Amino acid sequence: MEQNTRYKLEDVPLNQLEKAGVKRDFMEKMDQRELTDFLNGFRSQKLYTVNAKINDETYRLPAKIRLHREGDEVKVRIHPIQRMYIPDQFMGHTFTNEEKTALINDRNMGKVI
């Protein structure tokens, strides 16, 4: 028995995804539940690296993708994921790799600097 979804595989705008930097075979790598959720318009569970143009510079950013309908056309929505950036130095303190890891994982370095 075939499960009904909001969008069909043929509806997926592969040309838009390729333009964003997502390869055509990404759906083949999804398990059945993730593919069903994606075709129902939910955000992808996995992160995909997409092209983003900011101030005339191109960046590769991690993002989740989903399908949505605009009028009669199915389009792709891209949801960039913001990652915490810790500089090497801040206010005269040079962070060690252990301190950076603690800040990313625990949001706390465990000491005052």
mmCIF file with all atom_site columns, C-alpha atoms in Angstrom:
data_model
loop_
_atom_site.group_PDB
_atom_site.id
_atom_site.type_symbol
_atom_site.label_atom_id
_atom_site.label_alt_id
_atom_site.label_comp_id
_atom_site.label_asym_id
_atom_site.label_entity_id
_atom_site.label_seq_id
_atom_site.pdbx_PDB_ins_code
_atom_site.Cartn_x
_atom_site.Cartn_y
_atom_site.Cartn_z
_atom_site.occupancy
_atom_site.B_iso_or_equiv
_atom_site.pdbx_formal_charge
_atom_site.auth_seq_id
_atom_site.auth_comp_id
_atom_site.auth_asym_id
_atom_site.auth_atom_id
_atom_site.pdbx_PDB_model_num
ATOM 1   C CA . MET A 1 1   ? 0.000  0.000  0.000   1.00 0.00 ? 1   MET A CA 1
ATOM 2   C CA . GLU A 1 2   ? 1.440  3.357  -1.028  1.00 0.00 ? 2   GLU A CA 1
ATOM 3   C CA . GLN A 1 3   ? 1.423  6.122  1.536   1.00 0.00 ? 3   GLN A CA 1
ATOM 4   C CA . ASN A 1 4   ? -0.004 9.467  0.419   1.00 0.00 ? 4   ASN A CA 1
ATOM 5   C CA . THR A 1 5   ? 2.152  12.546 0.885   1.00 0.00 ? 5   THR A CA 1
ATOM 6   C CA . ARG A 1 6   ? 1.577  16.222 0.210   1.00 0.00 ? 6   ARG A CA 1
ATOM 7   C CA . TYR A 1 7   ? 4.161  16.244 -2.610  1.00 0.00 ? 7   TYR A CA 1
ATOM 8   C CA . LYS A 1 8   ? 5.257  13.536 -5.032  1.00 0.00 ? 8   LYS A CA 1
ATOM 9   C CA . LEU A 1 9   ? 8.839  12.680 -5.956  1.00 0.00 ? 9   LEU A CA 1
ATOM 10  C CA . GLU A 1 10  ? 8.250  14.219 -9.382  1.00 0.00 ? 10  GLU A CA 1
ATOM 11  C CA . ASP A 1 11  ? 7.261  17.531 -7.724  1.00 0.00 ? 11  ASP A CA 1
ATOM 12  C CA . VAL A 1 12  ? 10.663 18.030 -6.069  1.00 0.00 ? 12  VAL A CA 1
ATOM 13  C CA . PRO A 1 13  ? 12.414 20.932 -7.865  1.00 0.00 ? 13  PRO A CA 1
ATOM 14  C CA . LEU A 1 14  ? 15.808 19.271 -8.356  1.00 0.00 ? 14  LEU A CA 1
ATOM 15  C CA . ASN A 1 15  ? 17.098 22.211 -10.419 1.00 0.00 ? 15  ASN A CA 1
ATOM 16  C CA . GLN A 1 16  ? 16.538 24.560 -7.445  1.00 0.00 ? 16  GLN A CA 1
ATOM 17  C CA . LEU A 1 17  ? 18.313 22.153 -5.130  1.00 0.00 ? 17  LEU A CA 1
ATOM 18  C CA . GLU A 1 18  ? 21.281 21.797 -7.485  1.00 0.00 ? 18  GLU A CA 1
ATOM 19  C CA . LYS A 1 19  ? 21.507 25.586 -7.753  1.00 0.00 ? 19  LYS A CA 1
ATOM 20  C CA . ALA A 1 20  ? 21.658 25.709 -3.939  1.00 0.00 ? 20  ALA A CA 1
ATOM 21  C CA . GLY A 1 21  ? 24.431 23.098 -3.959  1.00 0.00 ? 21  GLY A CA 1
ATOM 22  C CA . VAL A 1 22  ? 22.453 19.986 -2.940  1.00 0.00 ? 22  VAL A CA 1
ATOM 23  C CA . LYS A 1 23  ? 23.166 16.942 -5.128  1.00 0.00 ? 23  LYS A CA 1
ATOM 24  C CA . ARG A 1 24  ? 20.344 15.270 -7.073  1.00 0.00 ? 24  ARG A CA 1
ATOM 25  C CA . ASP A 1 25  ? 20.771 11.928 -5.287  1.00 0.00 ? 25  ASP A CA 1
ATOM 26  C CA . PHE A 1 26  ? 20.154 13.294 -1.767  1.00 0.00 ? 26  PHE A CA 1
ATOM 27  C CA . MET A 1 27  ? 16.689 11.677 -1.586  1.00 0.00 ? 27  MET A CA 1
ATOM 28  C CA . GLU A 1 28  ? 18.152 8.243  -2.301  1.00 0.00 ? 28  GLU A CA 1
ATOM 29  C CA . LYS A 1 29  ? 20.187 8.553  0.891   1.00 0.00 ? 29  LYS A CA 1
ATOM 30  C CA . MET A 1 30  ? 17.126 9.324  3.062   1.00 0.00 ? 30  MET A CA 1
ATOM 31  C CA . ASP A 1 31  ? 15.486 6.494  4.977   1.00 0.00 ? 31  ASP A CA 1
ATOM 32  C CA . GLN A 1 32  ? 11.777 5.899  4.281   1.00 0.00 ? 32  GLN A CA 1
ATOM 33  C CA . ARG A 1 33  ? 10.459 7.874  7.281   1.00 0.00 ? 33  ARG A CA 1
ATOM 34  C CA . GLU A 1 34  ? 12.658 10.895 6.554   1.00 0.00 ? 34  GLU A CA 1
ATOM 35  C CA . LEU A 1 35  ? 11.644 10.850 2.875   1.00 0.00 ? 35  LEU A CA 1
ATOM 36  C CA . THR A 1 36  ? 7.949  10.691 3.829   1.00 0.00 ? 36  THR A CA 1
ATOM 37  C CA . ASP A 1 37  ? 8.372  13.638 6.218   1.00 0.00 ? 37  ASP A CA 1
ATOM 38  C CA . PHE A 1 38  ? 10.264 15.617 3.549   1.00 0.00 ? 38  PHE A CA 1
ATOM 39  C CA . LEU A 1 39  ? 7.533  14.953 0.967   1.00 0.00 ? 39  LEU A CA 1
ATOM 40  C CA . ASN A 1 40  ? 4.950  16.115 3.519   1.00 0.00 ? 40  ASN A CA 1
ATOM 41  C CA . GLY A 1 41  ? 6.693  19.498 3.800   1.00 0.00 ? 41  GLY A CA 1
ATOM 42  C CA . PHE A 1 42  ? 8.589  19.011 7.077   1.00 0.00 ? 42  PHE A CA 1
ATOM 43  C CA . ARG A 1 43  ? 12.174 20.154 7.527   1.00 0.00 ? 43  ARG A CA 1
ATOM 44  C CA . SER A 1 44  ? 14.814 17.570 6.713   1.00 0.00 ? 44  SER A CA 1
ATOM 45  C CA . GLN A 1 45  ? 16.315 15.782 9.684   1.00 0.00 ? 45  GLN A CA 1
ATOM 46  C CA . LYS A 1 46  ? 19.815 15.904 8.232   1.00 0.00 ? 46  LYS A CA 1
ATOM 47  C CA . LEU A 1 47  ? 21.851 18.993 7.501   1.00 0.00 ? 47  LEU A CA 1
ATOM 48  C CA . TYR A 1 48  ? 22.816 19.761 3.924   1.00 0.00 ? 48  TYR A CA 1
ATOM 49  C CA . THR A 1 49  ? 25.583 22.117 2.867   1.00 0.00 ? 49  THR A CA 1
ATOM 50  C CA . VAL A 1 50  ? 24.097 24.849 0.684   1.00 0.00 ? 50  VAL A CA 1
ATOM 51  C CA . ASN A 1 51  ? 25.465 27.829 -1.224  1.00 0.00 ? 51  ASN A CA 1
ATOM 52  C CA . ALA A 1 52  ? 24.619 31.241 0.217   1.00 0.00 ? 52  ALA A CA 1
ATOM 53  C CA . LYS A 1 53  ? 25.503 34.600 -1.273  1.00 0.00 ? 53  LYS A CA 1
ATOM 54  C CA . ILE A 1 54  ? 26.097 37.310 1.329   1.00 0.00 ? 54  ILE A CA 1
ATOM 55  C CA . ASN A 1 55  ? 27.438 40.738 0.323   1.00 0.00 ? 55  ASN A CA 1
ATOM 56  C CA . ASP A 1 56  ? 28.585 39.412 -3.078  1.00 0.00 ? 56  ASP A CA 1
ATOM 57  C CA . GLU A 1 57  ? 30.558 36.579 -1.434  1.00 0.00 ? 57  GLU A CA 1
ATOM 58  C CA . THR A 1 58  ? 29.566 32.922 -1.680  1.00 0.00 ? 58  THR A CA 1
ATOM 59  C CA . TYR A 1 59  ? 29.587 30.787 1.466   1.00 0.00 ? 59  TYR A CA 1
ATOM 60  C CA . ARG A 1 60  ? 28.809 27.128 2.120   1.00 0.00 ? 60  ARG A CA 1
ATOM 61  C CA . LEU A 1 61  ? 26.453 26.873 5.105   1.00 0.00 ? 61  LEU A CA 1
ATOM 62  C CA . PRO A 1 62  ? 24.791 23.959 6.914   1.00 0.00 ? 62  PRO A CA 1
ATOM 63  C CA . ALA A 1 63  ? 21.025 24.067 6.493   1.00 0.00 ? 63  ALA A CA 1
ATOM 64  C CA . LYS A 1 64  ? 17.839 22.044 6.677   1.00 0.00 ? 64  LYS A CA 1
ATOM 65  C CA . ILE A 1 65  ? 15.566 22.004 3.654   1.00 0.00 ? 65  ILE A CA 1
ATOM 66  C CA . ARG A 1 66  ? 11.828 21.576 3.139   1.00 0.00 ? 66  ARG A CA 1
ATOM 67  C CA . LEU A 1 67  ? 9.256  21.774 0.376   1.00 0.00 ? 67  LEU A CA 1
ATOM 68  C CA . HIS A 1 68  ? 6.440  24.323 0.195   1.00 0.00 ? 68  HIS A CA 1
ATOM 69  C CA . ARG A 1 69  ? 3.894  25.390 -2.381  1.00 0.00 ? 69  ARG A CA 1
ATOM 70  C CA . GLU A 1 70  ? 3.700  28.887 -3.828  1.00 0.00 ? 70  GLU A CA 1
ATOM 71  C CA . GLY A 1 71  ? 0.602  29.026 -5.983  1.00 0.00 ? 71  GLY A CA 1
ATOM 72  C CA . ASP A 1 72  ? 0.822  26.034 -8.304  1.00 0.00 ? 72  ASP A CA 1
ATOM 73  C CA . GLU A 1 73  ? 4.587  25.702 -7.982  1.00 0.00 ? 73  GLU A CA 1
ATOM 74  C CA . VAL A 1 74  ? 6.544  23.581 -5.490  1.00 0.00 ? 74  VAL A CA 1
ATOM 75  C CA . LYS A 1 75  ? 9.635  25.351 -4.162  1.00 0.00 ? 75  LYS A CA 1
ATOM 76  C CA . VAL A 1 76  ? 12.420 24.622 -1.729  1.00 0.00 ? 76  VAL A CA 1
ATOM 77  C CA . ARG A 1 77  ? 12.832 26.525 1.522   1.00 0.00 ? 77  ARG A CA 1
ATOM 78  C CA . ILE A 1 78  ? 16.286 26.619 3.066   1.00 0.00 ? 78  ILE A CA 1
ATOM 79  C CA . HIS A 1 79  ? 16.711 27.058 6.815   1.00 0.00 ? 79  HIS A CA 1
ATOM 80  C CA . PRO A 1 80  ? 20.352 27.895 7.673   1.00 0.00 ? 80  PRO A CA 1
ATOM 81  C CA . ILE A 1 81  ? 21.653 26.553 10.965  1.00 0.00 ? 81  ILE A CA 1
ATOM 82  C CA . GLN A 1 82  ? 23.651 28.996 13.025  1.00 0.00 ? 82  GLN A CA 1
ATOM 83  C CA . ARG A 1 83  ? 26.705 27.497 14.648  1.00 0.00 ? 83  ARG A CA 1
ATOM 84  C CA . MET A 1 84  ? 28.484 28.987 17.604  1.00 0.00 ? 84  MET A CA 1
ATOM 85  C CA . TYR A 1 85  ? 31.718 30.699 16.589  1.00 0.00 ? 85  TYR A CA 1
ATOM 86  C CA . ILE A 1 86  ? 34.452 31.112 19.176  1.00 0.00 ? 86  ILE A CA 1
ATOM 87  C CA . PRO A 1 87  ? 37.363 33.298 18.157  1.00 0.00 ? 87  PRO A CA 1
ATOM 88  C CA . ASP A 1 88  ? 40.946 32.302 18.963  1.00 0.00 ? 88  ASP A CA 1
ATOM 89  C CA . GLN A 1 89  ? 41.340 35.394 21.156  1.00 0.00 ? 89  GLN A CA 1
ATOM 90  C CA . PHE A 1 90  ? 38.839 37.506 23.048  1.00 0.00 ? 90  PHE A CA 1
ATOM 91  C CA . MET A 1 91  ? 39.621 40.478 25.291  1.00 0.00 ? 91  MET A CA 1
ATOM 92  C CA . GLY A 1 92  ? 43.237 39.401 25.720  1.00 0.00 ? 92  GLY A CA 1
ATOM 93  C CA . HIS A 1 93  ? 42.505 35.728 26.455  1.00 0.00 ? 93  HIS A CA 1
ATOM 94  C CA . THR A 1 94  ? 43.627 33.011 24.031  1.00 0.00 ? 94  THR A CA 1
ATOM 95  C CA . PHE A 1 95  ? 41.228 30.055 24.096  1.00 0.00 ? 95  PHE A CA 1
ATOM 96  C CA . THR A 1 96  ? 42.631 26.522 24.196  1.00 0.00 ? 96  THR A CA 1
ATOM 97  C CA . ASN A 1 97  ? 40.965 23.716 22.244  1.00 0.00 ? 97  ASN A CA 1
ATOM 98  C CA . GLU A 1 98  ? 39.620 22.292 25.524  1.00 0.00 ? 98  GLU A CA 1
ATOM 99  C CA . GLU A 1 99  ? 38.065 25.648 26.455  1.00 0.00 ? 99  GLU A CA 1
ATOM 100 C CA . LYS A 1 100 ? 36.457 25.974 22.997  1.00 0.00 ? 100 LYS A CA 1
ATOM 101 C CA . THR A 1 101 ? 35.055 22.437 23.244  1.00 0.00 ? 101 THR A CA 1
ATOM 102 C CA . ALA A 1 102 ? 33.630 23.142 26.707  1.00 0.00 ? 102 ALA A CA 1
ATOM 103 C CA . LEU A 1 103 ? 31.993 26.360 25.475  1.00 0.00 ? 103 LEU A CA 1
ATOM 104 C CA . ILE A 1 104 ? 30.424 24.638 22.486  1.00 0.00 ? 104 ILE A CA 1
ATOM 105 C CA . ASN A 1 105 ? 29.216 21.549 24.361  1.00 0.00 ? 105 ASN A CA 1
ATOM 106 C CA . ASP A 1 106 ? 28.330 22.966 27.783  1.00 0.00 ? 106 ASP A CA 1
ATOM 107 C CA . ARG A 1 107 ? 28.052 26.708 27.024  1.00 0.00 ? 107 ARG A CA 1
ATOM 108 C CA . ASN A 1 108 ? 30.271 27.087 30.077  1.00 0.00 ? 108 ASN A CA 1
ATOM 109 C CA . MET A 1 109 ? 34.045 27.024 30.318  1.00 0.00 ? 109 MET A CA 1
ATOM 110 C CA . GLY A 1 110 ? 34.040 26.080 33.986  1.00 0.00 ? 110 GLY A CA 1
ATOM 111 C CA . LYS A 1 111 ? 36.226 29.011 35.051  1.00 0.00 ? 111 LYS A CA 1
ATOM 112 C CA . VAL A 1 112 ? 36.320 32.786 35.017  1.00 0.00 ? 112 VAL A CA 1
ATOM 113 C CA . ILE A 1 113 ? 38.791 34.556 32.763  1.00 0.00 ? 113 ILE A CA 1
#
